[in-house]
Amino acid sequence: MAKVEKDPNEMSFLDHLEELRWHLIRSTLAVVIVGCVAFVMRGFIFDTVLFGPKNLDFPTYRFFCNIATFFNIESEFCGDKLPFTIQSRLMAGQFSAHIWTSIWAGVIIGFPYILWELWRFISPGLYEKERKYSRGFILTASLLFFLGVLFGYYVVAPLSINFLGTYQVSKEVTNEIDLASYIGTVRAAVIACGIMFELPIVIYFLTKVGLVTPEILKKYRKIALVLVLVLSAIITPPDVASQIVVAVPVLVLYQISIYISKLVIKREAKKEQKNAQ
């Protein structure tokens, strides 16, 4: 017998839970499949990707070194290697790191599919016109997420690793970084920036439901500026240039979010005028 499609409007609470369960199962399966591929590609994932920011021939370090050389300024980005080593102090430390890194790689690479499954679950409760924007929403959200991931990997992670890996309270203390701690630093920078770059999407939906307006965003822009600068000071080396490099994209995203909020308000106003007529 053919499977009968259920009307979303007539589905019970348990039916919705069943639908959510299958969306979660498919998303998890996608993460596992991509994670298995990442697990097999151990050399590339660890030696090239994760340990890339540990070497001073990393593109970010070369970029800042070239700038310093151009202005004839001595820079810590110019050198042979960073003065710290990575070690694993647990019996299963390397294997555990391998497993969890593969899983997180599956989450990051499989983000568009996970987002699509989420959209499939919530889209039946939307109007027909709103469903037409599904492809654009998934594409835009995925693009912003991967831009954030790249920003975190090529900017935030190397700046953090360079500063924290070379920081010393005394020459008597050598930096021997635990493998889990190093991977956690890279992972946090990448995922945090990926989520942070979703700000315009979040503002769009918050404006849609009436929780945010352009006026509110403009009113708290100075507070947002201070918070961004504080965040930049925490995750970057203590120099003005690095903090600006991190802060500028976030402020640009905030300004774009204000513009998006204005567009949403204008569209809603036009819809109200048409309905009134």
XYZ file of N, CA and C in Angstrom:
831
model
N 0.830 -1.203 0.000
C 0.000 0.000 0.000
C 0.868 1.259 0.000
N 0.405 2.274 -0.681
C 1.159 3.526 -0.737
C 1.047 4.264 0.593
N 2.120 4.937 0.966
C 2.112 5.685 2.211
C 1.277 6.941 2.063
N 0.376 7.172 2.981
C -0.525 8.325 2.934
C 0.143 9.508 3.631
N 0.261 10.627 2.901
C 0.853 11.821 3.486
C -0.148 12.461 4.443
N 0.306 12.810 5.620
C -0.561 13.425 6.611
C -0.568 14.936 6.445
N -1.743 15.531 6.634
C -1.875 16.977 6.585
C -1.244 17.564 7.849
N -0.256 18.476 7.721
C 0.393 19.049 8.898
C -0.588 19.703 9.862
N -1.700 20.255 9.298
C -2.680 20.932 10.141
C -3.503 19.954 10.975
N -3.522 18.682 10.554
C -4.312 17.683 11.262
C -3.459 16.718 12.075
N -2.154 16.945 12.110
C -1.250 16.062 12.853
C -1.325 16.348 14.349
N -1.288 15.294 15.144
C -1.287 15.437 16.595
C 0.117 15.760 17.093
N 0.212 16.020 18.393
C 1.511 16.325 18.992
C 2.480 15.157 18.822
N 1.972 13.927 18.994
C 2.823 12.745 18.832
C 3.268 12.570 17.383
N 2.384 12.934 16.442
C 2.755 12.866 15.023
C 3.901 13.832 14.716
N 3.827 15.028 15.304
C 4.903 16.011 15.114
C 6.217 15.510 15.718
N 6.128 14.866 16.870
C 7.328 14.300 17.489
C 7.928 13.205 16.612
N 7.057 12.411 15.989
C 7.534 11.356 15.098
C 8.248 11.946 13.879
N 7.653 13.027 13.341
C 8.289 13.712 12.214
C 9.656 14.270 12.622
N 9.693 14.916 13.809
C 10.953 15.481 14.298
C 11.993 14.385 14.486
N 11.568 13.237 14.977
C 12.495 12.119 15.199
C 13.167 11.694 13.903
N 12.396 11.592 12.820
C 12.963 11.167 11.540
C 13.875 12.234 10.945
N 13.546 13.498 11.159
C 14.440 14.565 10.695
C 15.767 14.498 11.443
N 15.709 14.247 12.755
C 16.925 14.136 13.559
C 17.736 12.905 13.164
N 17.048 11.809 12.865
C 17.744 10.583 12.455
C 18.495 10.803 11.149
N 17.820 11.429 10.177
C 18.478 11.684 8.882
C 19.646 12.652 9.031
N 19.492 13.674 9.883
C 20.584 14.624 10.113
C 21.774 13.931 10.770
N 21.477 13.092 11.764
C 22.540 12.359 12.447
C 23.255 11.408 11.497
N 22.481 10.766 10.635
C 23.068 9.845 9.657
C 24.011 10.583 8.710
N 23.614 11.795 8.294
C 24.470 12.599 7.418
C 25.772 12.962 8.123
N 25.670 13.349 9.406
C 26.867 13.696 10.181
C 27.788 12.487 10.308
N 27.200 11.300 10.552
C 27.993 10.076 10.712
C 28.712 9.721 9.409
N 28.008 9.849 8.277
C 28.616 9.512 6.982
C 29.795 10.436 6.681
N 29.578 11.751 6.846
C 30.662 12.707 6.600
C 31.782 12.500 7.614
N 31.403 12.187 8.865
C 32.394 11.934 9.895
C 33.260 10.729 9.580
N 32.670 9.689 8.989
C 33.438 8.496 8.600
C 34.464 8.840 7.526
N 34.056 9.698 6.586
C 34.996 10.143 5.549
C 36.139 10.931 6.179
N 35.789 11.820 7.122
C 36.818 12.602 7.820
C 37.731 11.699 8.642
N 37.169 10.639 9.221
C 37.961 9.704 10.022
C 39.022 9.020 9.170
N 38.638 8.656 7.946
C 39.580 7.998 7.035
C 40.665 8.973 6.576
N 40.280 10.251 6.415
C 41.237 11.265 5.946
C 41.992 11.884 7.124
N 42.486 11.058 8.007
C 43.140 11.512 9.232
C 44.329 12.428 8.954
N 45.167 12.054 8.012
C 46.359 12.844 7.720
C 46.030 14.255 7.302
N 45.072 14.399 6.400
C 44.688 15.729 5.917
C 44.029 16.540 7.020
N 43.104 15.918 7.773
C 42.358 16.629 8.804
C 43.288 17.164 9.889
N 44.236 16.338 10.335
C 45.103 16.752 11.441
C 46.337 17.516 10.959
N 47.131 16.895 10.092
C 48.402 17.510 9.698
C 48.220 18.795 8.893
N 47.255 18.790 7.981
C 47.072 19.950 7.109
C 46.128 20.986 7.706
N 44.951 20.540 8.175
C 43.925 21.480 8.639
C 44.163 21.922 10.077
N 44.105 20.983 11.017
C 44.175 21.353 12.436
C 45.537 21.907 12.845
N 46.610 21.273 12.384
C 47.945 21.707 12.790
C 48.524 22.767 11.854
N 47.753 23.178 10.854
C 48.202 24.238 9.955
C 48.516 25.534 10.687
N 47.598 26.031 11.572
C 47.868 27.291 12.290
C 49.013 27.201 13.290
N 49.559 26.005 13.510
C 50.696 25.849 14.420
C 52.015 26.215 13.737
N 52.024 26.219 12.415
C 53.246 26.487 11.652
C 53.271 27.933 11.183
N 54.431 28.556 11.255
C 54.542 29.967 10.886
C 54.531 30.198 9.379
N 54.463 29.110 8.578
C 54.277 29.291 7.141
C 52.793 29.310 6.773
N 51.921 29.353 7.794
C 50.482 29.450 7.571
C 50.190 30.785 6.880
N 49.235 30.820 5.932
C 48.965 32.052 5.158
C 48.737 33.296 6.016
N 48.032 33.148 7.139
C 47.758 34.302 7.999
C 49.037 34.890 8.558
N 49.944 34.042 9.020
C 51.218 34.526 9.572
C 52.067 35.181 8.487
N 52.078 34.589 7.305
C 52.852 35.174 6.202
C 52.309 36.557 5.841
N 50.975 36.690 5.876
C 50.338 37.967 5.545
C 50.774 39.055 6.513
N 50.674 38.779 7.830
C 51.061 39.777 8.823
C 52.574 40.006 8.821
N 53.327 38.961 8.531
C 54.779 39.116 8.451
C 55.170 40.026 7.286
N 54.512 39.860 6.153
C 54.794 40.696 4.988
C 54.456 42.161 5.266
N 53.344 42.381 5.986
C 52.974 43.755 6.336
C 54.023 44.367 7.261
N 54.434 43.589 8.263
C 55.452 44.085 9.196
C 56.762 44.368 8.482
N 57.133 43.494 7.553
C 58.379 43.677 6.791
C 58.301 44.922 5.918
N 57.144 45.150 5.321
C 56.945 46.317 4.452
C 57.149 47.617 5.223
N 56.641 47.655 6.457
C 56.774 48.854 7.290
C 58.028 48.809 8.173
N 58.889 47.796 7.929
C 60.147 47.653 8.673
C 59.897 47.576 10.182
N 58.922 46.732 10.567
C 58.566 46.550 11.974
C 58.873 45.112 12.367
N 59.448 44.936 13.530
C 59.724 43.596 14.026
C 58.406 42.938 14.455
N 58.188 41.705 14.026
C 56.929 41.032 14.312
C 57.158 39.595 14.768
N 56.287 39.147 15.698
C 56.363 37.770 16.183
C 55.826 36.782 15.141
N 55.201 37.310 14.083
C 54.681 36.437 13.029
C 55.783 35.991 12.064
N 56.928 36.614 12.156
C 58.064 36.227 11.320
C 59.005 35.340 12.149
N 59.252 34.165 11.671
C 60.120 33.251 12.399
C 60.102 31.872 11.774
N 60.728 30.926 12.454
C 60.808 29.559 11.943
C 59.650 28.693 12.422
N 59.390 28.716 13.735
C 58.302 27.907 14.288
C 57.847 28.481 15.614
N 56.636 28.113 16.025
C 56.103 28.568 17.301
C 56.736 27.756 18.436
N 57.072 28.417 19.546
C 57.817 27.745 20.627
C 56.930 26.932 21.573
N 56.180 25.993 21.036
C 55.427 25.092 21.901
C 55.229 23.762 21.182
N 54.995 22.731 21.964
C 54.760 21.391 21.420
C 53.375 20.916 21.836
N 52.854 19.964 21.086
C 51.544 19.381 21.399
C 51.759 17.952 21.880
N 51.115 17.616 22.975
C 51.281 16.285 23.543
C 49.929 15.693 23.928
N 49.911 14.377 24.053
C 48.722 13.659 24.512
C 49.090 12.912 25.795
N 48.396 13.228 26.877
C 48.761 12.667 28.188
C 47.858 11.515 28.624
N 46.862 11.188 27.819
C 45.944 10.104 28.166
C 46.161 8.919 27.233
N 45.914 7.725 27.739
C 46.113 6.518 26.937
C 45.268 6.547 25.663
N 44.021 6.959 25.815
C 43.111 7.001 24.658
C 42.954 8.418 24.112
N 43.887 9.301 24.489
C 43.763 10.705 24.110
C 43.725 10.943 22.613
N 44.636 10.320 21.877
C 44.700 10.547 20.434
C 43.511 9.910 19.708
N 43.131 8.722 20.155
C 41.985 8.059 19.519
C 40.700 8.842 19.786
N 40.535 9.322 21.023
C 39.353 10.118 21.361
C 39.314 11.410 20.554
N 40.475 12.050 20.416
C 40.554 13.282 19.622
C 40.203 13.006 18.163
N 40.644 11.852 17.659
C 40.347 11.466 16.289
C 38.836 11.291 16.076
N 38.188 10.600 17.018
C 36.745 10.352 16.922
C 35.956 11.657 16.958
N 36.218 12.488 17.994
C 35.431 13.712 18.160
C 35.706 14.740 17.059
N 36.937 14.790 16.584
C 37.250 15.699 15.480
C 36.491 15.290 14.218
N 36.384 13.990 13.978
C 35.633 13.495 12.823
C 34.152 13.846 12.939
N 33.606 13.728 14.146
C 32.197 14.055 14.364
C 31.946 15.540 14.116
N 32.815 16.392 14.666
C 32.639 17.837 14.463
C 32.844 18.225 13.004
N 33.733 17.524 12.319
C 33.888 17.766 10.874
C 32.606 17.424 10.150
N 31.940 16.337 10.578
C 30.659 15.964 9.995
C 29.600 17.017 10.231
N 29.590 17.622 11.431
C 28.611 18.668 11.752
C 28.850 19.906 10.902
N 30.113 20.320 10.786
C 30.434 21.535 10.029
C 30.163 21.357 8.542
N 30.671 20.275 7.969
C 30.494 20.053 6.528
C 29.039 19.732 6.200
N 28.360 19.023 7.105
C 26.958 18.661 6.864
C 25.963 19.715 7.288
N 26.437 20.920 7.644
C 25.547 21.978 8.122
C 24.409 22.306 7.152
N 24.665 22.448 5.838
C 23.555 22.751 4.922
C 22.454 21.690 4.952
N 22.849 20.414 5.019
C 21.830 19.353 5.048
C 21.055 19.390 6.367
N 21.742 19.609 7.476
C 21.066 19.711 8.776
C 20.073 20.864 8.757
N 20.490 21.975 8.177
C 19.606 23.142 8.069
C 18.399 22.830 7.194
N 18.624 22.086 6.121
C 17.529 21.711 5.215
C 16.517 20.819 5.931
N 17.000 19.866 6.723
C 16.100 19.000 7.486
C 15.297 19.814 8.501
N 15.947 20.782 9.142
C 15.252 21.645 10.091
C 14.173 22.452 9.385
N 14.518 22.957 8.193
C 13.550 23.747 7.431
C 12.371 22.886 6.986
N 12.629 21.659 6.621
C 11.546 20.746 6.223
C 10.582 20.504 7.375
N 11.092 20.535 8.598
C 10.231 20.301 9.760
C 9.350 21.511 10.068
N 9.917 22.734 9.940
C 9.154 23.929 10.310
C 8.374 24.533 9.147
N 8.737 24.202 7.900
C 8.092 24.827 6.740
C 6.597 24.550 6.603
N 6.082 23.373 7.022
C 4.627 23.166 6.908
C 3.804 24.172 7.708
N 4.393 24.782 8.725
C 3.661 25.759 9.523
C 3.755 27.166 8.982
N 4.412 27.353 7.810
C 4.566 28.671 7.208
C 3.578 28.869 6.071
N 3.392 30.128 5.683
C 2.541 30.436 4.540
C 3.242 30.030 3.243
N 2.447 29.886 2.191
C 2.976 29.434 0.906
C 4.031 30.389 0.365
N 3.813 31.704 0.528
C 4.784 32.688 0.037
C 6.107 32.569 0.785
N 6.015 32.265 2.093
C 7.229 32.156 2.891
C 8.026 30.903 2.536
N 7.325 29.859 2.080
C 8.022 28.630 1.698
C 8.865 28.823 0.443
N 8.468 29.773 -0.388
C 9.205 30.009 -1.634
C 10.625 30.499 -1.368
N 10.826 31.073 -0.182
C 12.153 31.600 0.153
C 13.054 30.538 0.787
N 12.602 29.285 0.843
C 13.345 28.235 1.533
C 14.728 28.015 0.921
N 14.773 27.940 -0.407
C 16.062 27.708 -1.050
C 17.018 28.866 -0.797
N 16.494 30.069 -0.902
C 17.331 31.234 -0.648
C 17.810 31.287 0.790
N 16.927 30.903 1.719
C 17.284 30.909 3.130
C 18.404 29.921 3.418
N 18.269 28.696 2.926
C 19.270 27.653 3.180
C 20.603 28.032 2.541
N 20.549 28.550 1.329
C 21.780 28.943 0.633
C 22.482 30.092 1.362
N 21.702 31.112 1.754
C 22.283 32.274 2.434
C 22.845 31.898 3.798
N 22.066 31.124 4.573
C 22.517 30.717 5.909
C 23.774 29.852 5.829
N 23.818 28.958 4.846
C 24.990 28.090 4.685
C 26.214 28.900 4.269
N 25.997 29.843 3.352
C 27.104 30.692 2.895
C 27.679 31.511 4.045
N 26.798 32.110 4.846
C 27.248 32.900 5.985
C 27.994 32.025 6.993
N 27.481 30.812 7.218
C 28.121 29.908 8.170
C 29.536 29.541 7.711
N 29.688 29.182 6.444
C 31.005 28.782 5.948
C 31.966 29.972 5.870
N 31.428 31.178 5.607
C 32.284 32.370 5.664
C 32.799 32.584 7.087
N 31.911 32.359 8.060
C 32.324 32.461 9.458
C 33.356 31.417 9.833
N 33.167 30.196 9.332
C 34.123 29.118 9.592
C 35.501 29.477 9.029
N 35.524 29.982 7.810
C 36.799 30.378 7.198
C 37.442 31.536 7.955
N 36.617 32.488 8.379
C 37.137 33.618 9.161
C 37.724 33.132 10.480
N 37.022 32.210 11.136
C 37.522 31.668 12.390
C 38.810 30.894 12.205
N 38.899 30.146 11.095
C 40.075 29.306 10.861
C 41.292 30.115 10.432
N 41.074 31.109 9.557
C 42.213 31.843 9.012
C 42.560 33.115 9.784
N 41.672 33.559 10.685
C 41.953 34.786 11.428
C 41.989 34.541 12.936
N 40.844 34.127 13.496
C 40.747 34.010 14.952
C 41.639 32.903 15.501
N 41.569 31.712 14.895
C 42.350 30.572 15.404
C 43.857 30.828 15.377
N 44.438 31.239 14.247
C 45.897 31.469 14.252
C 46.340 32.590 15.177
N 45.527 33.665 15.286
C 45.898 34.747 16.194
C 45.876 34.270 17.644
N 44.863 33.470 17.986
C 44.762 32.931 19.344
C 45.895 31.960 19.640
N 46.159 31.067 18.690
C 47.220 30.073 18.886
C 48.580 30.744 18.993
N 48.818 31.747 18.156
C 50.105 32.446 18.191
C 50.317 33.139 19.528
N 49.271 33.770 20.050
C 49.407 34.497 21.313
C 49.496 33.540 22.503
N 48.531 32.622 22.604
C 48.492 31.724 23.762
C 49.648 30.728 23.755
N 50.048 30.294 22.550
C 51.131 29.318 22.462
C 52.499 29.896 22.767
N 52.644 31.216 22.618
C 53.942 31.852 22.867
C 53.979 32.613 24.198
N 52.819 32.673 24.871
C 52.757 33.433 26.124
C 53.479 32.676 27.242
N 54.300 33.389 27.993
C 55.042 32.795 29.107
C 55.043 33.734 30.310
N 54.762 33.175 31.484
C 54.866 33.962 32.714
C 56.301 33.973 33.206
N 57.065 32.972 32.767
C 58.474 32.871 33.143
C 59.184 31.950 32.153
N 60.454 32.175 31.940
C 61.234 31.311 31.052
C 61.443 29.926 31.652
N 61.131 29.796 32.938
C 61.231 28.500 33.607
C 60.113 27.550 33.190
N 59.054 28.126 32.599
C 57.878 27.328 32.226
C 57.836 27.174 30.706
N 57.797 25.952 30.233
C 57.691 25.681 28.798
C 56.246 25.320 28.442
N 55.844 25.703 27.276
C 54.481 25.416 26.821
C 54.420 24.056 26.123
N 53.805 23.114 26.794
C 53.548 21.794 26.217
C 52.036 21.599 26.238
N 51.406 21.941 25.116
C 49.949 22.021 25.042
C 49.339 20.641 24.871
N 48.300 20.368 25.654
C 47.591 19.098 25.508
C 46.828 19.075 24.184
N 46.767 17.912 23.562
C 46.113 17.768 22.255
C 44.661 18.226 22.303
N 43.940 17.817 23.344
C 42.525 18.180 23.456
C 42.345 19.689 23.595
N 43.256 20.328 24.329
C 43.185 21.777 24.518
C 43.430 22.519 23.205
N 44.417 22.051 22.445
C 44.724 22.690 21.155
C 43.550 22.563 20.190
N 43.031 21.344 20.056
C 41.904 21.109 19.145
C 40.686 21.909 19.598
N 40.478 21.989 20.917
C 39.351 22.752 21.445
C 39.439 24.226 21.092
N 40.647 24.777 21.082
C 40.839 26.184 20.723
C 40.468 26.433 19.262
N 40.947 25.562 18.385
C 40.627 25.702 16.954
C 39.132 25.508 16.725
N 38.572 24.459 17.339
C 37.152 24.168 17.163
C 36.265 25.314 17.657
N 36.595 25.860 18.829
C 35.800 26.943 19.395
C 35.825 28.169 18.484
N 37.007 28.498 17.949
C 37.129 29.662 17.066
C 36.314 29.481 15.805
N 36.383 28.290 15.218
C 35.697 28.018 13.952
C 34.184 28.006 14.123
N 33.697 27.263 15.109
C 32.253 27.130 15.296
C 31.638 28.434 15.812
N 32.330 29.106 16.735
C 31.812 30.370 17.272
C 31.656 31.413 16.164
N 32.644 31.501 15.281
C 32.562 32.464 14.179
C 31.492 32.060 13.168
N 31.360 30.747 12.933
C 30.311 30.281 12.034
C 28.937 30.671 12.531
N 28.700 30.506 13.826
C 27.408 30.891 14.419
C 27.258 32.406 14.448
N 28.344 33.109 14.756
C 28.311 34.563 14.827
C 27.931 35.191 13.484
N 28.370 34.580 12.393
C 28.080 35.111 11.067
C 26.628 34.872 10.654
N 25.866 34.140 11.464
C 24.448 33.941 11.195
C 23.604 35.100 11.732
N 24.254 36.133 12.258
C 23.543 37.265 12.855
C 22.480 37.876 11.935
N 22.765 38.137 10.652
C 21.715 38.695 9.787
C 20.487 37.787 9.670
N 20.685 36.473 9.640
C 19.564 35.543 9.555
C 18.732 35.609 10.838
N 19.414 35.647 11.979
C 18.711 35.724 13.274
C 17.905 37.014 13.367
N 18.509 38.127 12.964
C 17.815 39.422 13.013
C 16.609 39.420 12.078
N 16.731 38.764 10.938
C 15.618 38.683 9.991
C 14.393 38.045 10.647
N 14.602 36.898 11.297
C 13.479 36.193 11.910
C 12.968 36.912 13.158
N 13.871 37.525 13.937
C 13.429 38.282 15.100
C 12.593 39.494 14.692
N 12.950 40.111 13.564
C 12.155 41.228 13.045
C 10.811 40.735 12.536
N 10.813 39.558 11.918
C 9.594 38.959 11.399
C 8.546 38.767 12.492
N 9.009 38.303 13.665
C 8.075 38.026 14.765
C 7.855 39.248 15.646
N 8.489 40.366 15.305
C 8.244 41.608 16.016
C 9.062 41.841 17.275
N 10.103 41.061 17.493
C 10.920 41.220 18.692
C 12.028 42.253 18.518
N 12.362 42.549 17.265
C 13.453 43.480 16.971
C 13.003 44.464 15.899
N 13.436 45.702 16.029
C 13.173 46.730 15.025
C 14.488 47.449 14.709
N 14.557 48.143 13.566
C 15.789 48.893 13.246
C 16.118 49.931 14.311
N 15.076 50.524 14.906
C 15.290 51.531 15.943
C 15.996 50.937 17.160
N 15.588 49.723 17.544
C 16.219 49.057 18.687
C 17.681 48.743 18.387
N 17.940 48.261 17.169
C 19.315 47.931 16.782
C 20.197 49.175 16.761
N 19.645 50.298 16.285
C 20.418 51.544 16.263
C 20.652 52.069 17.674
N 19.636 51.923 18.531
C 19.729 52.418 19.907
C 20.850 51.734 20.675
N 20.990 50.407 20.452
C 21.984 49.634 21.198
C 23.254 49.373 20.387
N 23.470 50.171 19.336
C 24.651 49.971 18.500
C 25.946 50.247 19.278
N 25.935 51.271 20.128
C 27.139 51.592 20.903
C 27.460 50.467 21.888
N 26.421 49.919 22.511
C 26.632 48.800 23.431
C 27.183 47.602 22.667
N 26.625 47.352 21.466
C 27.106 46.246 20.629
C 28.567 46.455 20.252
N 28.944 47.710 19.961
C 30.335 48.028 19.613
C 31.276 47.678 20.770
N 30.882 48.058 21.980
C 31.706 47.769 23.157
C 31.835 46.258 23.363
N 30.715 45.525 23.221
C 30.740 44.076 23.404
C 31.635 43.401 22.366
N 31.584 43.881 21.134
C 32.420 43.323 20.069
C 33.898 43.562 20.360
N 34.235 44.771 20.806
C 35.631 45.083 21.128
C 36.137 44.255 22.310
N 35.266 44.040 23.302
C 35.643 43.200 24.441
C 35.881 41.768 23.982
N 34.966 41.254 23.136
C 35.125 39.906 22.602
C 36.399 39.788 21.784
N 36.691 40.797 20.977
C 37.910 40.786 20.158
C 39.160 40.790 21.028
N 39.102 41.537 22.143
C 40.248 41.591 23.049
C 40.498 40.251 23.725
N 39.416 39.477 23.928
C 39.541 38.186 24.610
C 40.150 37.126 23.694
N 39.699 37.097 22.434
C 40.079 35.996 21.551
C 41.255 36.310 20.645
N 41.821 37.511 20.767
C 42.969 37.857 19.928
C 44.139 38.309 20.797
N 45.346 38.369 20.213
C 46.495 38.899 20.946
C 46.224 40.344 21.370
N 46.904 40.823 22.433
C 46.632 42.167 22.970
C 47.260 43.288 22.153
N 46.891 43.374 20.890
C 47.344 44.508 20.086
C 46.161 45.014 19.282
N 46.177 46.309 19.003
C 45.036 46.968 18.390
C 44.736 46.413 17.001
N 45.765 46.135 16.221
C 45.568 45.667 14.846
C 44.765 44.366 14.796
N 45.138 43.403 15.632
C 44.446 42.116 15.647
C 42.994 42.266 16.086
N 42.755 43.126 17.074
C 41.397 43.338 17.560
C 40.520 43.969 16.492
N 41.086 44.885 15.718
C 40.326 45.520 14.641
C 39.986 44.507 13.550
N 40.958 43.640 13.226
C 40.738 42.612 12.204
C 39.533 41.736 12.561
N 39.395 41.401 13.847
C 38.289 40.562 14.285
C 36.997 41.367 14.415
N 37.098 42.604 14.901
C 35.911 43.404 15.196
C 35.201 43.910 13.936
N 35.959 44.261 12.908
C 35.366 44.873 11.713
C 34.287 44.000 11.057
N 34.544 42.701 10.782
C 33.487 41.887 10.163
C 32.213 41.798 10.993
N 32.356 41.739 12.332
C 31.174 41.655 13.195
C 30.371 42.945 13.124
N 31.037 44.077 13.114
C 30.349 45.361 13.013
C 29.679 45.517 11.654
N 30.332 45.016 10.607
C 29.716 45.043 9.268
C 28.443 44.198 9.253
N 28.511 43.017 9.868
C 27.336 42.149 9.955
C 26.214 42.822 10.744
N 26.581 43.528 11.788
C 25.570 44.235 12.598
C 24.886 45.312 11.768
N 25.664 46.046 10.974
C 25.087 47.092 10.124
C 24.195 46.474 9.042
N 24.642 45.345 8.470
C 23.817 44.641 7.486
C 22.515 44.179 8.123
N 22.576 43.754 9.378
C 21.381 43.299 10.084
C 20.378 44.435 10.244
N 20.870 45.654 10.492
C 19.977 46.818 10.590
C 19.270 47.051 9.260
N 20.011 46.945 8.176
C 19.436 47.134 6.838
C 18.388 46.058 6.537
N 18.699 44.817 6.899
C 17.758 43.717 6.691
C 16.488 43.940 7.505
N 16.643 44.396 8.732
C 15.487 44.673 9.589
C 14.600 45.749 8.971
N 15.223 46.772 8.362
C 14.455 47.819 7.688
C 13.642 47.253 6.526
N 14.275 46.368 5.745
C 13.577 45.772 4.607
C 12.381 44.948 5.059
N 12.552 44.194 6.139
C 11.460 43.370 6.653
C 10.297 44.250 7.108
N 10.605 45.338 7.810
C 9.566 46.256 8.287
C 8.814 46.873 7.110
N 9.541 47.262 6.058
C 8.895 47.855 4.874
C 7.977 46.849 4.192
N 8.430 45.601 4.066
C 7.603 44.570 3.433
C 6.340 44.305 4.239
N 6.485 44.258 5.556
C 5.325 44.023 6.409
C 4.337 45.176 6.307
N 4.864 46.406 6.199
C 3.989 47.580 6.066
C 3.220 47.544 4.746
N 3.888 47.133 3.645
C 3.219 47.028 2.348
C 2.123 45.964 2.375
N 2.401 44.838 3.061
C 1.395 43.776 3.172
C 0.165 44.266 3.921
N 0.375 45.050 4.992
C -0.737 45.581 5.767
C -1.573 46.550 4.946
N -0.889 47.358 4.098
C -1.610 48.292 3.237
C -2.470 47.566 2.213
N -1.924 46.496 1.624
C -2.682 45.706 0.649
C -3.879 45.032 1.299
N -3.692 44.509 2.500
C -4.788 43.843 3.206
C -5.877 44.831 3.605
N -5.453 46.074 3.907
C -6.430 47.106 4.294
C -7.282 47.533 3.115
N -6.689 47.465 1.921
C -7.434 47.835 0.711
C -8.401 46.721 0.298
